[in-house]
Short mmCIF file of C-alpha atoms in Angstrom, two decimals:
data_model
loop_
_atom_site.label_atom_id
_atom_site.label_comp_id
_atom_site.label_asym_id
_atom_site.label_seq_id
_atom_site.Cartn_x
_atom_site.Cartn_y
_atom_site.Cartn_z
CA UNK A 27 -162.64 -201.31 11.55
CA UNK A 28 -164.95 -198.42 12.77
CA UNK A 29 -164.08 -195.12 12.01
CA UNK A 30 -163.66 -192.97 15.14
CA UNK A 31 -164.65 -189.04 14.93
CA UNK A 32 -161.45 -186.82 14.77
CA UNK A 33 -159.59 -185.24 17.21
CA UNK A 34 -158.94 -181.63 17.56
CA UNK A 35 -155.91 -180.72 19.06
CA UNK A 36 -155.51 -176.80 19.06
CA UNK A 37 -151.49 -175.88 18.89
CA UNK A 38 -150.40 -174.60 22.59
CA UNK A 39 -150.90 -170.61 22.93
CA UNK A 40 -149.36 -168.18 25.57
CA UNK A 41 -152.03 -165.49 24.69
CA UNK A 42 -155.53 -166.78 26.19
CA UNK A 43 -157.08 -169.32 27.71
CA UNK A 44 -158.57 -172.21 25.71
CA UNK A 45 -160.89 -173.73 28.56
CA UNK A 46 -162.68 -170.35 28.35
CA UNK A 47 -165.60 -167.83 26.85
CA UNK A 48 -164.57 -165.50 24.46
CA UNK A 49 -167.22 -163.16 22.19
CA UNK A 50 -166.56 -163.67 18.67
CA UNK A 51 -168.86 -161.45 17.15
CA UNK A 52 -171.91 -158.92 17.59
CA UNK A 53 -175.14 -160.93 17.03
CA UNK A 54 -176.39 -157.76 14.91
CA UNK A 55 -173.34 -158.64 12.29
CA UNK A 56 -174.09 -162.15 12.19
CA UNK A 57 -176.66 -162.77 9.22
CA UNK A 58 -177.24 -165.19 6.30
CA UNK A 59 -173.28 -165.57 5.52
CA UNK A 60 -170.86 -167.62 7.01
CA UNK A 61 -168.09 -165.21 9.20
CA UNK A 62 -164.82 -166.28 9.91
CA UNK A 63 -163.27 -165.36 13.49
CA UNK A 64 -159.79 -166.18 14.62
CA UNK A 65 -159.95 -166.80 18.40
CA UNK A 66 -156.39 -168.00 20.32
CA UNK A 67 -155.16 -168.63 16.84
CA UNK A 68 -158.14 -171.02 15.94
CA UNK A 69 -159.76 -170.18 12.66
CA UNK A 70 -163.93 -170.76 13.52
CA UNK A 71 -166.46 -170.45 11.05
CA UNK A 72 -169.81 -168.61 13.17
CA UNK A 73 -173.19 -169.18 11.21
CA UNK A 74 -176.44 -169.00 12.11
CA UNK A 75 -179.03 -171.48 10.63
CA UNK A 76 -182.61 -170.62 9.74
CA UNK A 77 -183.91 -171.78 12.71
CA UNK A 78 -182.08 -168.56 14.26
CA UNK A 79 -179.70 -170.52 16.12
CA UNK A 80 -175.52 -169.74 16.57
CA UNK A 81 -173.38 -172.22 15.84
CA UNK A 82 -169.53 -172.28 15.88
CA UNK A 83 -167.54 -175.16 13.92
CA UNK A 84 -163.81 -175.12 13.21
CA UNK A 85 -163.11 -173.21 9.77
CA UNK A 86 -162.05 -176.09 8.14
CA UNK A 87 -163.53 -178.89 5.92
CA UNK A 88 -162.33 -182.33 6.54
CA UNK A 89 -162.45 -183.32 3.33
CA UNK A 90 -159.74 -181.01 1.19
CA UNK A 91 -158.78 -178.65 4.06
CA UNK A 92 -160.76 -175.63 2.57
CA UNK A 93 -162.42 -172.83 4.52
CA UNK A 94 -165.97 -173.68 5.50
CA UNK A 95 -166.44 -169.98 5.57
CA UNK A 96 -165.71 -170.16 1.57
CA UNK A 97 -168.98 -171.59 1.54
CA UNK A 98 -172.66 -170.75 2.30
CA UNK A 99 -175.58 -171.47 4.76
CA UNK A 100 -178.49 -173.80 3.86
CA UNK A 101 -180.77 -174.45 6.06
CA UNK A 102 -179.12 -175.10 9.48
CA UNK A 103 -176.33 -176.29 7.98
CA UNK A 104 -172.96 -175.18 6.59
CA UNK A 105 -172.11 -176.16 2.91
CA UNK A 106 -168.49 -176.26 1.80
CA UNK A 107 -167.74 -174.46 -1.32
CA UNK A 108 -165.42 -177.11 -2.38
CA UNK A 109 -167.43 -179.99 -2.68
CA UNK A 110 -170.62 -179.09 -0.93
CA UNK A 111 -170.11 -181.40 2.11
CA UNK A 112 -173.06 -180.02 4.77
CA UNK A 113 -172.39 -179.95 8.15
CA UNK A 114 -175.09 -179.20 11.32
CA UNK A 115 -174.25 -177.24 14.20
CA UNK A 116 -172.62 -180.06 16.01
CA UNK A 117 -170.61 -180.67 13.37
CA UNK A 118 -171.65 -183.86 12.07
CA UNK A 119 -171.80 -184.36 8.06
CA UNK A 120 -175.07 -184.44 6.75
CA UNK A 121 -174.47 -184.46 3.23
CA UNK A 122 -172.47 -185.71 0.44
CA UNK A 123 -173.40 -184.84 -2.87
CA UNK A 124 -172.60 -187.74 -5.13
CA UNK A 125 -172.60 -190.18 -2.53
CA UNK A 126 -174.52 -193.55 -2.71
CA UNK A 127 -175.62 -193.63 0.63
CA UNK A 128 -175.45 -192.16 3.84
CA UNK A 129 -173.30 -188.58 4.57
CA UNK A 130 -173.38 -189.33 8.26
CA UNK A 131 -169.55 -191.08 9.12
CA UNK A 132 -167.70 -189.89 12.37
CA UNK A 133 -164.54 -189.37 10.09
CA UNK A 134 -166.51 -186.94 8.65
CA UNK A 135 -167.46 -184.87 11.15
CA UNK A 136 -165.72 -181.19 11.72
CA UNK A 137 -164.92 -179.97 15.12
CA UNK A 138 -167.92 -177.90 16.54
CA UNK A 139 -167.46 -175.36 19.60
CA UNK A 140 -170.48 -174.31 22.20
CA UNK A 141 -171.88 -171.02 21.83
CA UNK A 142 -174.29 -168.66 23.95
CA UNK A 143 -175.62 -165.40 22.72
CA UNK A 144 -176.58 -162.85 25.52
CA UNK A 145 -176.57 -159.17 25.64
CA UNK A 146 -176.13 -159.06 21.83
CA UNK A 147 -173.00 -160.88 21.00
CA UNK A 148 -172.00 -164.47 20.53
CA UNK A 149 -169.75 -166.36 23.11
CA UNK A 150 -167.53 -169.58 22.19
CA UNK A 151 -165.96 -171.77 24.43
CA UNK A 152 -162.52 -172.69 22.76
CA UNK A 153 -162.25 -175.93 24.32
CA UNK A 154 -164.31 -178.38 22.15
CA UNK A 155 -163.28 -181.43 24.12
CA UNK A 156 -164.24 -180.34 27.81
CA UNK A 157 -168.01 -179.12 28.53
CA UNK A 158 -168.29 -175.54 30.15
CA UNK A 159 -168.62 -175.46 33.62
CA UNK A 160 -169.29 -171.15 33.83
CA UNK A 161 -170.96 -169.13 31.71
CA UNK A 162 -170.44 -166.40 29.78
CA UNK A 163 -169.96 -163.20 31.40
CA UNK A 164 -172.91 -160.87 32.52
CA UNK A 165 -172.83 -157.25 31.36
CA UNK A 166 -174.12 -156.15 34.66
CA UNK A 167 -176.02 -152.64 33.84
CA UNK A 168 -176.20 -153.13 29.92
CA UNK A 169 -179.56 -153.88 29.75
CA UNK A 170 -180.71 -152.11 33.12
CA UNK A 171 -183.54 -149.23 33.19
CA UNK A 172 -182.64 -145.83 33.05
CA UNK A 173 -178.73 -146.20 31.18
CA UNK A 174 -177.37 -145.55 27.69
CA UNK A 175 -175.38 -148.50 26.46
CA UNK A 176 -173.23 -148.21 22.91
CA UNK A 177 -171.22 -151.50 22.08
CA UNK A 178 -168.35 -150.89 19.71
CA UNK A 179 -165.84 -153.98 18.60
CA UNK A 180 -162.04 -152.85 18.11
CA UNK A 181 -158.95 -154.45 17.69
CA UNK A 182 -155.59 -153.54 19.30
CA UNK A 183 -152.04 -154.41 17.88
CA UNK A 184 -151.39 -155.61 21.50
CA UNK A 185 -151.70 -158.82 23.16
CA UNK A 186 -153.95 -159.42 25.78
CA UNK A 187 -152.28 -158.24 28.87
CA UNK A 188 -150.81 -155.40 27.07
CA UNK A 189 -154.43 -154.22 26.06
CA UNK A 190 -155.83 -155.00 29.64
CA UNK A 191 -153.16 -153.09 31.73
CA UNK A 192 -153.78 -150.03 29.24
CA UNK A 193 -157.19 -149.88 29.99
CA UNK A 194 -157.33 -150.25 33.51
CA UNK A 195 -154.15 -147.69 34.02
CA UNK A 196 -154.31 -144.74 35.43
CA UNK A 197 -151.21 -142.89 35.17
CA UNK A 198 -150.66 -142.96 31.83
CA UNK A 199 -154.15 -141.01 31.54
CA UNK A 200 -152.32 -137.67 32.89
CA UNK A 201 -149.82 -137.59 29.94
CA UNK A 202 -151.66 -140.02 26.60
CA UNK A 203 -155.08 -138.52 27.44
CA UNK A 204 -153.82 -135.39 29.22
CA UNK A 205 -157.12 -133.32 29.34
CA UNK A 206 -159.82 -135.87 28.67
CA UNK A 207 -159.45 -137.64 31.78
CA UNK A 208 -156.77 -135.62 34.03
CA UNK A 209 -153.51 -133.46 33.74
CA UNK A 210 -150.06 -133.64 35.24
CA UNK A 211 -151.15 -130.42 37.10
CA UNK A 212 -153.16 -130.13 40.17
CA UNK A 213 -152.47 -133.57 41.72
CA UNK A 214 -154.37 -135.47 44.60
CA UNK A 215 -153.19 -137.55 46.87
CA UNK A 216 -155.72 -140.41 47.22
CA UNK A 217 -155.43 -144.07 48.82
CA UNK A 218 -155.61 -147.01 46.45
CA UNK A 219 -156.79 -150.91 47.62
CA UNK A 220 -155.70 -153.61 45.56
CA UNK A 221 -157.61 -156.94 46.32
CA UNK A 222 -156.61 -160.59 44.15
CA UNK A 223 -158.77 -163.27 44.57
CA UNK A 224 -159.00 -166.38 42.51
CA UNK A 225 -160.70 -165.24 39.15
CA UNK A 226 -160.10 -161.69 39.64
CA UNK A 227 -158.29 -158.61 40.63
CA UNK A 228 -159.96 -154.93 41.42
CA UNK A 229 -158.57 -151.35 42.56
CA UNK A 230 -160.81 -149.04 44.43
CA UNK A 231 -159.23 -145.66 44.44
CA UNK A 232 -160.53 -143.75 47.64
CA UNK A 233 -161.03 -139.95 47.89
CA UNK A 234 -160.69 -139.04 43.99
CA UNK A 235 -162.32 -135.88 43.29
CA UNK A 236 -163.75 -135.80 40.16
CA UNK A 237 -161.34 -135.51 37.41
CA UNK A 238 -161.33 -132.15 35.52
CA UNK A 239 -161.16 -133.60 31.85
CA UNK A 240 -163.70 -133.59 29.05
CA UNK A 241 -164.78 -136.86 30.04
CA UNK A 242 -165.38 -136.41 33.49
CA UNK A 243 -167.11 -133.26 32.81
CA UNK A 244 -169.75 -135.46 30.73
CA UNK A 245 -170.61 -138.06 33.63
CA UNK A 246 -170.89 -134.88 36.28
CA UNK A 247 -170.69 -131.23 35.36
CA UNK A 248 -171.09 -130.36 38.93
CA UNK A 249 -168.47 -131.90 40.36
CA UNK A 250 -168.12 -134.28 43.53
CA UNK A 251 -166.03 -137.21 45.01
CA UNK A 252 -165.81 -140.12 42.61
CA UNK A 253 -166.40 -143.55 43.27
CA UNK A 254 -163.83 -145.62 41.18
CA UNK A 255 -163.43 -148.92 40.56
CA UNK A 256 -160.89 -150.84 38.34
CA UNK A 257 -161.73 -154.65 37.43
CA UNK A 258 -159.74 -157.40 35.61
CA UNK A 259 -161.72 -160.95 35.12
CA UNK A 260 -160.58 -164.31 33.97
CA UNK A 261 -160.13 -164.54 31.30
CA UNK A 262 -160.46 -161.67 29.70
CA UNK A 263 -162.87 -158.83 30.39
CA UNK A 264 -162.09 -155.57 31.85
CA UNK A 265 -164.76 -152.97 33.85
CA UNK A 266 -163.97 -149.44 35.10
CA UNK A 267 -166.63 -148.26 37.00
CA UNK A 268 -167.45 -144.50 37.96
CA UNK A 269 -170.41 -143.04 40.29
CA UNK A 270 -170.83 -139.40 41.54
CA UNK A 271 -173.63 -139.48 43.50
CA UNK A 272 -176.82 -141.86 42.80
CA UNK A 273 -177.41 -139.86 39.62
CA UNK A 274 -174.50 -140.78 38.01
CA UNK A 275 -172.98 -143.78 37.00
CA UNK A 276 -171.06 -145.06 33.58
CA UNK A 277 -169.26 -148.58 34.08
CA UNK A 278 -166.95 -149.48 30.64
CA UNK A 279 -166.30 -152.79 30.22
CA UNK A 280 -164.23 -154.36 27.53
CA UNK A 281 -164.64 -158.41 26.78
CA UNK A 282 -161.04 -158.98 24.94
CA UNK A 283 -160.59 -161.87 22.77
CA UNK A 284 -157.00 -162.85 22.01
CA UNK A 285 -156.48 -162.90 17.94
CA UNK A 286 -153.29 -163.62 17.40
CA UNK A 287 -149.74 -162.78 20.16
CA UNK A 288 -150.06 -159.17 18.84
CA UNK A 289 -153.54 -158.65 18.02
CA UNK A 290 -156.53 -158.69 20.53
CA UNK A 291 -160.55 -157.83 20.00
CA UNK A 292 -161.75 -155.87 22.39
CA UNK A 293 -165.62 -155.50 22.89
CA UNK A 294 -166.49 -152.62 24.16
CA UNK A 295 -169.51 -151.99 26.34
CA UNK A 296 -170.31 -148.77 27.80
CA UNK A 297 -172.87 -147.93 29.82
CA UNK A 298 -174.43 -144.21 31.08
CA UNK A 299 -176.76 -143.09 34.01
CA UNK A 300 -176.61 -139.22 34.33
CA UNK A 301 -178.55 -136.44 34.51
CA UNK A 302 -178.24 -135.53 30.99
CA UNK A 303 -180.33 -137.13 28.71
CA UNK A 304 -179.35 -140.51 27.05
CA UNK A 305 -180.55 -139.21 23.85
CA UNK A 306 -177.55 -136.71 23.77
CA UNK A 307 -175.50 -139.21 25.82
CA UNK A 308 -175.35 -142.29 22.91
CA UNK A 309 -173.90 -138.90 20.22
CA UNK A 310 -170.98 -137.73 22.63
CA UNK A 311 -169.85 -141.10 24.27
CA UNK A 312 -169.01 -142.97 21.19
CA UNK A 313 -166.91 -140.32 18.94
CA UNK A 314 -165.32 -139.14 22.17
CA UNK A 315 -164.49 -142.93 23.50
CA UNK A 316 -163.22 -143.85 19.62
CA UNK A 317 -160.61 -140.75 19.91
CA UNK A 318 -159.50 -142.26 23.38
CA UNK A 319 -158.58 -145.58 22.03
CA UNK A 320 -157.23 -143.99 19.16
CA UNK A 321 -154.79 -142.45 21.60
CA UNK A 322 -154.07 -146.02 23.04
CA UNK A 323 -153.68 -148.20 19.76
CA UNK A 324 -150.82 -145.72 18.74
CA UNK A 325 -149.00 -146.50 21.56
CA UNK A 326 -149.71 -149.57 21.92
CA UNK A 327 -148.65 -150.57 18.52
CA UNK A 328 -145.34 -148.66 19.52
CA UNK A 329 -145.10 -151.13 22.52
CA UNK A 330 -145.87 -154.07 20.59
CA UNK A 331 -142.65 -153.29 17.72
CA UNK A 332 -140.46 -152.47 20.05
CA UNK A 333 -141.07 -155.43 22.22
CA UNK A 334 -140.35 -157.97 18.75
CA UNK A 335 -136.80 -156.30 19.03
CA UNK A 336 -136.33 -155.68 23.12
CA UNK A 337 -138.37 -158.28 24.31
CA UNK A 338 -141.19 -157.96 27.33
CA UNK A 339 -138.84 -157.06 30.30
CA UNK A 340 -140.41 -154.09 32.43
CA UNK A 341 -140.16 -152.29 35.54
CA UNK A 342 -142.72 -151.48 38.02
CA UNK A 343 -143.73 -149.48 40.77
CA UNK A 344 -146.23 -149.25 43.44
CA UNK A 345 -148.76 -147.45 40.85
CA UNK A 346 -148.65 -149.63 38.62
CA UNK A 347 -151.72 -151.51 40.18
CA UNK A 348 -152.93 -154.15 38.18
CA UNK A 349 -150.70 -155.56 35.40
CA UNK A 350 -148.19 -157.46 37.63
CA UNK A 351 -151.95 -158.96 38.87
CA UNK A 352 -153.41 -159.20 36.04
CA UNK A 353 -150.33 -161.57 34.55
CA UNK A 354 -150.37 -163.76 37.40
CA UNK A 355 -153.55 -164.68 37.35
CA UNK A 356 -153.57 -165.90 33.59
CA UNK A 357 -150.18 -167.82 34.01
CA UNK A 358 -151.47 -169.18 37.27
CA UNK A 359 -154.63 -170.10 34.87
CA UNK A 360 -152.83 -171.37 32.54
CA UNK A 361 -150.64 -173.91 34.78
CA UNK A 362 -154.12 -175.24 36.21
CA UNK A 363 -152.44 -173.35 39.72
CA UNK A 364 -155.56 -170.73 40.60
CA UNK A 365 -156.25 -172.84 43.57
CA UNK A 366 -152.36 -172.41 45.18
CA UNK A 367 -153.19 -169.09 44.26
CA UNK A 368 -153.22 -166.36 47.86
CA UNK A 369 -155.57 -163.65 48.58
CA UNK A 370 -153.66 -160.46 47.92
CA UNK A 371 -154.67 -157.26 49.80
CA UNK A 372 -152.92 -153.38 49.38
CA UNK A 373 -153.16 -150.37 50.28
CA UNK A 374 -151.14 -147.65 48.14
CA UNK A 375 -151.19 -143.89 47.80
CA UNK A 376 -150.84 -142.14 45.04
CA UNK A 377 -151.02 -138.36 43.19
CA UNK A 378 -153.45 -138.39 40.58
#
């Protein structure tokens, strides 16, 4: 009988996407070790081989079961520190050490996962059985002329659409971040539009004047009406966009990648056009944006205890502009229904 290359059946999740990109790690921090990322509750081992290439393989040796990751790179392969079973980037067993004759035996092989590497990190599609059909997404001013762009990786004790509403929220920026983007004082009335479409939801908020906080001050110290966007995409990355002007522009996006149901990555990418100089942008942006999420993992951490004891039932209003959204479109995603899925158009006003 022929033996027949294993199957990898990831255990179900509720908290991301398997048919789906995800970064799992800053191709700066990936060197001549092995790195271990849980994505969706899959353990991978990342590596990259001497050829310079990113590969992603399932942290786990068929053999005994131990952690690839407990092992080391040779060449372009991974070696298990068990036994020192090597496996390539597609997985496949190369070597066997002991064994008269050849390593190569489908049995032997170890789930491998595709990966791209683009605007400095490393992507993984976390279905190994289906071929992608997107790719990863594009960073759209990261690597553009004339902006300062500072990446940062977090993590949130928060699932995914607990860390996505949060960051594309407004109102709770009058009261968590009261001064460093607005204040419960001085309210404007401005109109919102919420549009849905199949892979994504966005809020354009119409008529803001710019916001009187710290932050605000930094993209435009003269003032002006902003232009404001908030973005969610499948599956997973968030963008708020703000321009005053044609001088100044900062869009923030954040890839998450689901860890565990209470933990999520988040990738941040922020990037700067203004007036002031990048080289005293990249100093101010990144110490200023670290005590903002600060702010945010302390109460999101609160959210995340209390809802082990209380459960996830919540009430919304009209302002509350994109979570309702943003969870329909990953349950829709997740019961293969995107295509039953309507356009969805709003208009709302609110005081902000």
């Amino acid at each position: 009988m022929s033996e027949s290359r294993p199957t990898f059946r990831a255990p179900p999740t509720a908290f991301g996407l398997r048919r789906a990109w995800y970064i799992a790690i800053p191709s700066a921090e990936l060197g001549t070790r092995p790195v271990q990322r849980t994505m969706c509750g899959i353990p991978i081992a990342v590596f990259r081989g001497e050829s310079g290439q990113a590969a992603a393989l399932l942290d786990r040796c068929p053999h005994r079961g131990v952690p690839l990751t407990f092992g080391a790179v040779v060449g372009d392969t991974l070696q298990c520190g068990y036994h020192g079973w090597k496996f390539d980037a597609a997985g496949e067993c190369r070597a066997v050490p002991g064994l008269v004759g050849p390593a190569e035996s489908p049995a032997r092989c170890v789930t491998s996962f595709p990966v791209r590497e683009q605007q400095g990190f490393v992507w993984v599609w976390l279905d190994p059985e289906v071929a992608p059909d997107v790719e990863p997404f594009h960073f759209r001013v990261a690597d553009a002329p004339g902006y300062t762009t500072v990446r940062r990786e977090l993590e949130a004790p928060a699932d995914l659409v607990a860390v996505a509403e949060n960051a594309l929220d407004v109102p709770h920026t009058a009261f968590l971040h009261s001064g460093l983007f607005r204040s419960d004082k001085d309210r404007n009335e401005i109109r919102c539009v919420i549009e849905r479409f199949t892979d994504h939801v966005v809020a354009e908020y119409i008529g803001e004047p710019r916001p009187e906080g710290l932050a605000a001050r930094l993209l435009s110290p003269s003032g002006g009406i902003v232009t404001h966007f908030d973005r969610f995409y499948l599956p997973s990355v968030l963008e708020v966009e703000y321009s005053i002007g044609d001088e100044n522009h900062i869009v923030l996006n954040g890839a998450c990648t689901p860890v565990t149901p209470e933990i999520t990555r988040l990738f941040a990418v922020v990037s700067v056009k203004s007036r002031i100089p990048g080289f005293l942008i990249r100093p101010i942006v990144q110490p200023v944006a670290l005590y903002i999420f600060g702010q945010d993992v302390k109460v999101l951490k609160l959210q995340t205890e209390l809802k082990g004891q209380m459960g996830d039932r919540y009430v919304s209003t009209e302002v509350d502009l994109l979570g309702p959204h943003i969870s329909r479109l990953l349950k829709r995603a997740e019961d293969g229904e995107l295509d039953q899925l309507e356009p969805y158009r709003r208009e709302v006003t609110m005081l902000v």
